[in-house]
PDB file of C-alpha atoms and ligand atoms in Angstrom:
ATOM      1  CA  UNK A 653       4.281  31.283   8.467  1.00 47.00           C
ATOM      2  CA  UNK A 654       6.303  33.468  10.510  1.00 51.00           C
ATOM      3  CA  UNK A 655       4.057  32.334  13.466  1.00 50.00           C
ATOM      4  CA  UNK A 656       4.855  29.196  12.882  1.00 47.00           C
ATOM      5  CA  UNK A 657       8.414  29.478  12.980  1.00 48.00           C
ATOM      6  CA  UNK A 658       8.023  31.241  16.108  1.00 49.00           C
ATOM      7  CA  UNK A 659       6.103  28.441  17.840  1.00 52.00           C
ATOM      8  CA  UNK A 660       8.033  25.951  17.081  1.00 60.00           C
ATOM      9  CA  UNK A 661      11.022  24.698  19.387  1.00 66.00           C
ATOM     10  CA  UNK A 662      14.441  25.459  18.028  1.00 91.00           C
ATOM     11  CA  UNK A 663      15.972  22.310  16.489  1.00 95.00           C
ATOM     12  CA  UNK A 664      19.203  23.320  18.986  1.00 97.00           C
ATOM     13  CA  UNK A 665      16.544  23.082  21.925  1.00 97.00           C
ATOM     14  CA  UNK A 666      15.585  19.671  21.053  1.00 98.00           C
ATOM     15  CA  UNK A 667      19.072  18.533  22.054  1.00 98.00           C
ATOM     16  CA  UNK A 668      20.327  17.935  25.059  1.00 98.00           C
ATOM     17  CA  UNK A 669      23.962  17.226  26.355  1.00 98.00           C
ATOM     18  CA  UNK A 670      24.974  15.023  29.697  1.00 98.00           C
ATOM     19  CA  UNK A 671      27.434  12.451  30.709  1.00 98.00           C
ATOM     20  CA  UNK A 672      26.033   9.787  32.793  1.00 98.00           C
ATOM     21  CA  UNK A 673      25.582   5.781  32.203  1.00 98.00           C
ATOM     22  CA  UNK A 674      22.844   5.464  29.371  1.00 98.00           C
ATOM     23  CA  UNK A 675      20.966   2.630  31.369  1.00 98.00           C
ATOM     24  CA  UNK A 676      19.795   5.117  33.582  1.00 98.00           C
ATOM     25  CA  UNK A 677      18.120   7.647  31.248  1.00 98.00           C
ATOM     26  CA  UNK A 678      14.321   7.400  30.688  1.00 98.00           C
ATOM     27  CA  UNK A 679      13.318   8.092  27.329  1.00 98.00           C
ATOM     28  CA  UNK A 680      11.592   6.386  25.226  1.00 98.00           C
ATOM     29  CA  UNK A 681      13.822   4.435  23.309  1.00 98.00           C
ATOM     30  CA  UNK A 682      18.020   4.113  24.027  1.00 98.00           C
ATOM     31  CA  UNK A 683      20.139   3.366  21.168  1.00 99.00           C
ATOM     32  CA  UNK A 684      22.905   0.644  21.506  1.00 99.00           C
ATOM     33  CA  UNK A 685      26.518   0.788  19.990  1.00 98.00           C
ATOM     34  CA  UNK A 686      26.256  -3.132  18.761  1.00 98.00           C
ATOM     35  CA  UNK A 687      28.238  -5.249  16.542  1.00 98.00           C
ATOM     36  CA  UNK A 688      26.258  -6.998  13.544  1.00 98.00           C
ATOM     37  CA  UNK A 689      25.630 -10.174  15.487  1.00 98.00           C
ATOM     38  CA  UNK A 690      23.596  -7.993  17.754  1.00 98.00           C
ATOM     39  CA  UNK A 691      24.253 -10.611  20.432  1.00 97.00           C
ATOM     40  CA  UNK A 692      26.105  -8.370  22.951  1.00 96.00           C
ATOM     41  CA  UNK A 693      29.344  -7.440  23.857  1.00 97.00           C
ATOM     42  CA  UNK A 694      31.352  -4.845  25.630  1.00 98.00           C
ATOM     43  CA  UNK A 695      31.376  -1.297  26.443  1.00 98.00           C
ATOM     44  CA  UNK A 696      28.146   0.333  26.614  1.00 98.00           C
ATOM     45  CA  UNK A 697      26.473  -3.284  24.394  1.00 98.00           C
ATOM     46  CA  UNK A 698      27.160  -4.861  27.199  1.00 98.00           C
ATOM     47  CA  UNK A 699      25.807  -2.489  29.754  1.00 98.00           C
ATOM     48  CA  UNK A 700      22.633  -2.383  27.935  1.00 98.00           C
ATOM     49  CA  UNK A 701      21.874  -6.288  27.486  1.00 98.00           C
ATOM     50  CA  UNK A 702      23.025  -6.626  31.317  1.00 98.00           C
ATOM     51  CA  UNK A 703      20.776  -3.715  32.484  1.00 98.00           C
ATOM     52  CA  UNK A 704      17.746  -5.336  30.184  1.00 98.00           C
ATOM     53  CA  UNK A 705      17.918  -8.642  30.854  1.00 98.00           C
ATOM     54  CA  UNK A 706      18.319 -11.872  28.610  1.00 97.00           C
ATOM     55  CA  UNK A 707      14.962 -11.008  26.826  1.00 98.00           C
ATOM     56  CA  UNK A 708      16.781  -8.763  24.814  1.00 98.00           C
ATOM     57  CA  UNK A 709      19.462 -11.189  23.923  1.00 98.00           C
ATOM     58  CA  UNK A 710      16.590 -13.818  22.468  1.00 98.00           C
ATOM     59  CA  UNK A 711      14.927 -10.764  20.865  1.00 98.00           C
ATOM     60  CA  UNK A 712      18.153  -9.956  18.712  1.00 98.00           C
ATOM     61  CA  UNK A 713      18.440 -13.570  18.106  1.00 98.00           C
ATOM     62  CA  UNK A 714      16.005 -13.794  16.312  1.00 98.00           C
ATOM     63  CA  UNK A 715      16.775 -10.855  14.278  1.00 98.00           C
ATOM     64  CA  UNK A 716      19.780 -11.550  13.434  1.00 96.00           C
ATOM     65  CA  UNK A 717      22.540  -9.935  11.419  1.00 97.00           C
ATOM     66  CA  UNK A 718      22.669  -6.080  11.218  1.00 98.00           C
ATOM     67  CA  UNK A 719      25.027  -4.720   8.072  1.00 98.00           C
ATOM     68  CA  UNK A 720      27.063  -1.772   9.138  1.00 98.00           C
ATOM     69  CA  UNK A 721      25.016   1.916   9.169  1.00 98.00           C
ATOM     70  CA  UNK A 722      21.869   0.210   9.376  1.00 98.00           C
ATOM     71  CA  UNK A 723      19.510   0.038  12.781  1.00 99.00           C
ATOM     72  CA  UNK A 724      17.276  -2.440  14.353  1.00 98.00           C
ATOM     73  CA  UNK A 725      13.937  -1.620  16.986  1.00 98.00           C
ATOM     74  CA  UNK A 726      13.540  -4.517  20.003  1.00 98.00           C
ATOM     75  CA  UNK A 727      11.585  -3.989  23.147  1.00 98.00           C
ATOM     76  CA  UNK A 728      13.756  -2.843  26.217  1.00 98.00           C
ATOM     77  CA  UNK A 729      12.677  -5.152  28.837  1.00 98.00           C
ATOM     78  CA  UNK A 730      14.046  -4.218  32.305  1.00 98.00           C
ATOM     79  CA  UNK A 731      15.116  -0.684  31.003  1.00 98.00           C
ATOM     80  CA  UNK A 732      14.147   2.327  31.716  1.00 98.00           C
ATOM     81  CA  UNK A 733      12.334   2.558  27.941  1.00 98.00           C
ATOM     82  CA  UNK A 734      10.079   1.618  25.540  1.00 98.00           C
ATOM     83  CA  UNK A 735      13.170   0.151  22.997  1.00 98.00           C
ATOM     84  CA  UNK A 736      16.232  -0.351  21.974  1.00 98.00           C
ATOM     85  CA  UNK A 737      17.545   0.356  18.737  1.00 99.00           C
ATOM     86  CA  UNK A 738      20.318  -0.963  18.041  1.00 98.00           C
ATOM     87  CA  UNK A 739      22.948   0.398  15.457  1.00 99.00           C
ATOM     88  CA  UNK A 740      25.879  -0.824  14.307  1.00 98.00           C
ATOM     89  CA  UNK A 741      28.445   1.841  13.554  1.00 98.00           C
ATOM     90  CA  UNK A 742      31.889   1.510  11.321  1.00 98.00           C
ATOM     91  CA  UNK A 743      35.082   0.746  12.874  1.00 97.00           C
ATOM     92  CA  UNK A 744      37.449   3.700  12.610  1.00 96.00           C
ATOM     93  CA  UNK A 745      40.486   2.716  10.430  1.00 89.00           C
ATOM     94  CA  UNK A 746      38.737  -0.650   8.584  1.00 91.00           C
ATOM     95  CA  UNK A 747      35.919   0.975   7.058  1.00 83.00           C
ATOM     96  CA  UNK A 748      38.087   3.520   5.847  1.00 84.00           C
ATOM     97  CA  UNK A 749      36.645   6.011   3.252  1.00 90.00           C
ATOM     98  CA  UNK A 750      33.293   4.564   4.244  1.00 95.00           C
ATOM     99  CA  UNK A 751      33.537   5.778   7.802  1.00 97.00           C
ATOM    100  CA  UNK A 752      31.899   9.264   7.722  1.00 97.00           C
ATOM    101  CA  UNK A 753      28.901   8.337   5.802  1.00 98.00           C
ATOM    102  CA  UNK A 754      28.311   5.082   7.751  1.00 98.00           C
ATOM    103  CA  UNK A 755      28.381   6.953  10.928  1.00 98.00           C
ATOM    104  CA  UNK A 756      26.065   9.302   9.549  1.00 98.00           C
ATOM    105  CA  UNK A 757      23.729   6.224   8.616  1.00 98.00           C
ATOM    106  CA  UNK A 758      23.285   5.025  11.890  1.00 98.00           C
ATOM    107  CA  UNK A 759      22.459   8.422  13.339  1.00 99.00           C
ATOM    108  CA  UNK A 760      19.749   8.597  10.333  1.00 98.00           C
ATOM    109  CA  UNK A 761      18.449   5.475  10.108  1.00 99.00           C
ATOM    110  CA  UNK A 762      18.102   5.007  14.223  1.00 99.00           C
ATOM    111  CA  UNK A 763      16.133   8.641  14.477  1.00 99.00           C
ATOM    112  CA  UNK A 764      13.881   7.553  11.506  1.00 98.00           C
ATOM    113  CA  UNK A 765      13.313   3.836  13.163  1.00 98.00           C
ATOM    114  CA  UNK A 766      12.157   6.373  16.208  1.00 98.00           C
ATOM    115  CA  UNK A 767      10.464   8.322  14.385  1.00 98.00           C
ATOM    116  CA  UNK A 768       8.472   5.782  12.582  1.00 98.00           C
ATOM    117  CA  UNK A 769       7.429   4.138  16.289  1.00 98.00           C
ATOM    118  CA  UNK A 770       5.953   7.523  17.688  1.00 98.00           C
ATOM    119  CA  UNK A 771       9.846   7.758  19.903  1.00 98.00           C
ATOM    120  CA  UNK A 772       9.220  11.381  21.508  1.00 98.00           C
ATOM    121  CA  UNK A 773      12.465  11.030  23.110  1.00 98.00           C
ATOM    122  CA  UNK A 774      15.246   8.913  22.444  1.00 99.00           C
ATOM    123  CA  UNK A 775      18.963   8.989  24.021  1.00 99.00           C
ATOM    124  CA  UNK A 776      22.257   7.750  21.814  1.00 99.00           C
ATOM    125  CA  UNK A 777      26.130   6.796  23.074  1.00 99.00           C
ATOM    126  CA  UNK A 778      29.192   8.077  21.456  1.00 98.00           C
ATOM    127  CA  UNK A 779      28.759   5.129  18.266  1.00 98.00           C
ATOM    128  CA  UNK A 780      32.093   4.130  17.286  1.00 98.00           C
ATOM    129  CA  UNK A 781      34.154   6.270  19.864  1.00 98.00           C
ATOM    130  CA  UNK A 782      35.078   3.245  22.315  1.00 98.00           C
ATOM    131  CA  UNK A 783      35.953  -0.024  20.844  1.00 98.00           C
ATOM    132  CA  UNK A 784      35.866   0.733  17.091  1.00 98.00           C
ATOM    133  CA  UNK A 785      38.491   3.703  17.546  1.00 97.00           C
ATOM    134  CA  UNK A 786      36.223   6.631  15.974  1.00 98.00           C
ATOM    135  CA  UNK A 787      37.588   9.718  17.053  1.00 98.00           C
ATOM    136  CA  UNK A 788      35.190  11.444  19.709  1.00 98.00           C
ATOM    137  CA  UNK A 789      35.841  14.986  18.005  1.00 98.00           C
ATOM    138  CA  UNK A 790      35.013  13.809  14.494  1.00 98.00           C
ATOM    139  CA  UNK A 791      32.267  11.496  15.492  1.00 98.00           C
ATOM    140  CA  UNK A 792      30.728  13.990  17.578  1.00 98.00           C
ATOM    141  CA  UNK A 793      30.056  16.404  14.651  1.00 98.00           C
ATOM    142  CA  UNK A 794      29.057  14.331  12.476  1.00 98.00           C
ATOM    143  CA  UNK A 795      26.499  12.767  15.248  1.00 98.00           C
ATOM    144  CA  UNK A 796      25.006  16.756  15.500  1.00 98.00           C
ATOM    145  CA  UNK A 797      24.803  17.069  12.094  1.00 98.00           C
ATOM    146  CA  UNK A 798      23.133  14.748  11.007  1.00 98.00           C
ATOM    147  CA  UNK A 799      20.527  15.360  14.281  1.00 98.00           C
ATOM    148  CA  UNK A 800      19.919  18.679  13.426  1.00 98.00           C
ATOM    149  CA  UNK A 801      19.290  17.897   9.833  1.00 98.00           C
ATOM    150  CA  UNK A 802      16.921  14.874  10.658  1.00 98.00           C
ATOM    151  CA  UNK A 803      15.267  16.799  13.324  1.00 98.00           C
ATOM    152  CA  UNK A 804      14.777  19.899  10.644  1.00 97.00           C
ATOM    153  CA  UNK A 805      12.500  18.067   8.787  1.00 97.00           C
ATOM    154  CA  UNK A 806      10.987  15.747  11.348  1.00 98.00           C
ATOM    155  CA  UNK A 807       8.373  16.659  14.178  1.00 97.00           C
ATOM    156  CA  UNK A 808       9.772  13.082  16.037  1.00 98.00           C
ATOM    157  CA  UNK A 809      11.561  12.671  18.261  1.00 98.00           C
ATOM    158  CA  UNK A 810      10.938  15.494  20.198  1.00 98.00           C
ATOM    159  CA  UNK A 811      13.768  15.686  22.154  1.00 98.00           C
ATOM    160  CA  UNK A 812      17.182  13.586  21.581  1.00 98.00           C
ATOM    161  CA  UNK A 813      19.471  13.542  24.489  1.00 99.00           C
ATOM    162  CA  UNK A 814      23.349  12.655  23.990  1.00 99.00           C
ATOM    163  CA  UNK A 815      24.462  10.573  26.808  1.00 99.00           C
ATOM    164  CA  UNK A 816      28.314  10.898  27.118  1.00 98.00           C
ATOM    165  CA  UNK A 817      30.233   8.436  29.789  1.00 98.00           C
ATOM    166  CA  UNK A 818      33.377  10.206  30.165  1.00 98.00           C
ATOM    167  CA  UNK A 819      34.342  14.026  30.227  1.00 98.00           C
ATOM    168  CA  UNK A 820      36.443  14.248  27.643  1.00 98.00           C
ATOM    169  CA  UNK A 821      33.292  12.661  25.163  1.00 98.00           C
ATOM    170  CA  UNK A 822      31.110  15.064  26.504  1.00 98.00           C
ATOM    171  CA  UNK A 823      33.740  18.280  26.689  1.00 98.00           C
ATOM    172  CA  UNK A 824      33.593  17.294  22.822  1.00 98.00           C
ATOM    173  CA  UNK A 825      29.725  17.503  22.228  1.00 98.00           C
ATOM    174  CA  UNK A 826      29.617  20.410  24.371  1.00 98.00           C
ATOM    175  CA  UNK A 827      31.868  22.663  22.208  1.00 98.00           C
ATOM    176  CA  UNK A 828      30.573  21.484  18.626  1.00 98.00           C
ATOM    177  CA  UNK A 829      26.704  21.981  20.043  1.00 98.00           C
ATOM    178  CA  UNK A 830      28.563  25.536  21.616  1.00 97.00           C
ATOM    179  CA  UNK A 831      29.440  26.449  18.096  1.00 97.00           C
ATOM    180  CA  UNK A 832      26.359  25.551  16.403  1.00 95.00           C
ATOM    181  CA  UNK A 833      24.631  27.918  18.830  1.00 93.00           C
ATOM    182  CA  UNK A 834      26.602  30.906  17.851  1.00 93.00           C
ATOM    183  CA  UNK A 835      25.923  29.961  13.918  1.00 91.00           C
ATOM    184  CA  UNK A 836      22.315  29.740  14.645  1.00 87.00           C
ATOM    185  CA  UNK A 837      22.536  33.195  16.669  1.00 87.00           C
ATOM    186  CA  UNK A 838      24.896  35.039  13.777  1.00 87.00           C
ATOM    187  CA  UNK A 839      22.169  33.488  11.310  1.00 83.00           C
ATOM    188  CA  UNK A 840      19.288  35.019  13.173  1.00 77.00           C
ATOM    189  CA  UNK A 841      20.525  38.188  13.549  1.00 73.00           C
TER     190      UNK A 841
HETATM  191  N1  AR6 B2150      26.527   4.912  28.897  1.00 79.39           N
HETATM  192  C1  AR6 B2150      26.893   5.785  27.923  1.00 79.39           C
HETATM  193  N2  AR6 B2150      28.004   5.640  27.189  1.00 79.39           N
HETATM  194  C2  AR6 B2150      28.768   4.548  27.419  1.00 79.39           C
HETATM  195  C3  AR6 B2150      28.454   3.584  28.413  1.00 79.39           C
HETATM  196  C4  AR6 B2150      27.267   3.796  29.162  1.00 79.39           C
HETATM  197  N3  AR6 B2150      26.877   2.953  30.102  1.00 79.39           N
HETATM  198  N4  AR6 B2150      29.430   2.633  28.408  1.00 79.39           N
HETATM  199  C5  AR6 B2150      30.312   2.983  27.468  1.00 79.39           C
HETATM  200  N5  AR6 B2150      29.934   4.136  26.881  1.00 79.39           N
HETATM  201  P1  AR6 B2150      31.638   1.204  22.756  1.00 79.39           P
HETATM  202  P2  AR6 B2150      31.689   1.177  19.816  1.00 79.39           P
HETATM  203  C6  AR6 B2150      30.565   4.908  25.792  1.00 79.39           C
HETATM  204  O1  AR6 B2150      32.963   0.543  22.832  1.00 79.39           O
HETATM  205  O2  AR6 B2150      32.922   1.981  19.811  1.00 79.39           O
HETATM  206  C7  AR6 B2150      30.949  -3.531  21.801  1.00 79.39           C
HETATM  207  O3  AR6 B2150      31.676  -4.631  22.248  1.00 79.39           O
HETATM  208  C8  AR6 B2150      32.059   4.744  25.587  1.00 79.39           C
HETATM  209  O4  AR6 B2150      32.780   5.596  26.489  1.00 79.39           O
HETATM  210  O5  AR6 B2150      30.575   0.753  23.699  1.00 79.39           O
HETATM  211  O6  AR6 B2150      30.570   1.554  18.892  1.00 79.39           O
HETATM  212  C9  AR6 B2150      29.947  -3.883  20.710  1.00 79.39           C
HETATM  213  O7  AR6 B2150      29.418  -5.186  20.868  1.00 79.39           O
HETATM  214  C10 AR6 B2150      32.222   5.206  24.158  1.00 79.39           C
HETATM  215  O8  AR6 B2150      32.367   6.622  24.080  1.00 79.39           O
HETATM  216  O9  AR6 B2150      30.988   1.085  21.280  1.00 79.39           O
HETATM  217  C11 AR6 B2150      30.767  -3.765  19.468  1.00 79.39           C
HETATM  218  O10 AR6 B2150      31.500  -4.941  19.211  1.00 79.39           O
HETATM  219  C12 AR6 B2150      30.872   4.856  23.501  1.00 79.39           C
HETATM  220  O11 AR6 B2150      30.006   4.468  24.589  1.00 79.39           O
HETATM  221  C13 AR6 B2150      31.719  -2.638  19.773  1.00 79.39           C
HETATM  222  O12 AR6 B2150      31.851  -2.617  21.193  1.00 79.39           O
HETATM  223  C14 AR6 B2150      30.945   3.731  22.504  1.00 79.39           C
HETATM  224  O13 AR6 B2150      31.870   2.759  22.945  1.00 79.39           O
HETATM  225  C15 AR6 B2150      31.140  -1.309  19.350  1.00 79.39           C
HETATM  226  O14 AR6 B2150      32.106  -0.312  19.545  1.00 79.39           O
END
C-alpha cells in the first residue's frame, strides 16, 4: 500500500499551469467555454470553431442544446486533438446561488466525459471568466478543486493542463495551485 502511494504521481503533478491560446495545445481533448446552442460564439468559442473548421459547427448541430453544468464530446477536426468537449458554464450574476455548483459541474462532468473516452490529457479555459462575468479568483479555485478531487479518484486523464490567455487569469491559478502545494507539503510532513 505504501508502495503504491509512492509510485503513483502526485495529483498536484498531474496539473499543469500556462497562459497561451488553447488552439495551440496538443492534448488529447480541449474543452470549449460554449453557450447551450453549442453553435459558436466569441471569446475562446469562437477561437476554437475557427481553429477547427466548420465540421465542428455541423457536429454540434446535430447535438444540439447543452443545459448549463453539463458537457458534450465532438471530434476536433483541424485541431491539434482528438475532441472537443464542450461545456457550458453559468453566467456570473444570473445563475446566482447556482453559480458555484454549476461551475463545479462542468469541471466534473467534462473530466469524466474524458475520462470515459480513454482522454490521457486534456486542456480547459478559464469557464465563465470572460463573457459570463465569473470572477477569475473564485472560478479558479473552484476549477482546482474540483480537479484535484476528480483526479483523486480517477487514473484518467493523466495530466490536465490549465490554459490561461491573459496574466492576470493565470497570476490567479498560479497562487491557488501555490497554496495547495504548501497544504499538500504541511500534510505530508
Ligand atoms: N485560449 C485560452 N483562453 C482563452 C482564449 C484562447 N484562445 N480566448 C479567450 N480565452 P469566454 P465564458 C479566455 O468569454 O466566459 C462565448 O461567446 C478568456 O480570457 O471565452 O465561459 C460563448 O459562445 C476567459 O478567461 O467564455 C458563450 O456565449 C476565458 O477564456 C460565452 O462566450 C473564458 O472566456 C461563454 O463565456
Amino acid at each position: 500500500m505504501e508502495r503504491e502511494r509512492r509510485m503513483k504521481p502526485d495529483i498536484l503533478d498531474r496539473i499543469v499551469i500556462r497562459m497561451g491560446d488553447i488552439t495551440q495545445v496538443e492534448a488529447d481533448a480541449v474543452v470549449n467555454a460554449a453557450n447551450s446552442t453549442l453553435l459558436g460564439g466569441g471569446g475562446v468559442d469562437g477561437m476554437i470553431h475557427w481553429a477547427a473548421g466548420s465540421g465542428l459547427l455541423e457536429e454540434c448541430r446535430a447535438i444540439g442544446w447543452c443545459p448549463t453544468g453539463e458537457a458534450r464530446i465532438t471530434g476536433a477536426y483541424n485541431l491539434p486533438a482528438r475532441h472537443v468537449i464542450h461545456t457550458v458554464g453559468p453566467v456570473y450574476g444570473v445563475d446566482g446561488e447556482d453559480s458555484p455548483r454549476l461551475l463545479a459541474s462542468c469541471y466534473e462532468n467534462s473530466l469524466a466525459l474524458a475520462a470515459e473516452n480513454g482522454v490521457r490529457t486534456v486542456s480547459f479555459p478559464a469557464i465563465s471568466c470572460g463573457a459570463y462575468g465569473y470572477p477569475v479568483r473564485e472560478a479558479c479555485r473552484i476549477a482546482l478543486d474540483t480537479t484535484l478531487r476528480f483526479l483523486g479518484s480517477h487514473d484518467l486523464p493523466e495530466k490536465v493542463i490549465f490554459v490561461l490567455y491573459s496574466l492576470r487569469d493565470y497570476e490567479a491559478y498560479r497562487e491557488y495551485y501555490g497554496e495547495k502545494r504548501v497544504e499538500r507539503e504541511e500534510e505530508t510532513e
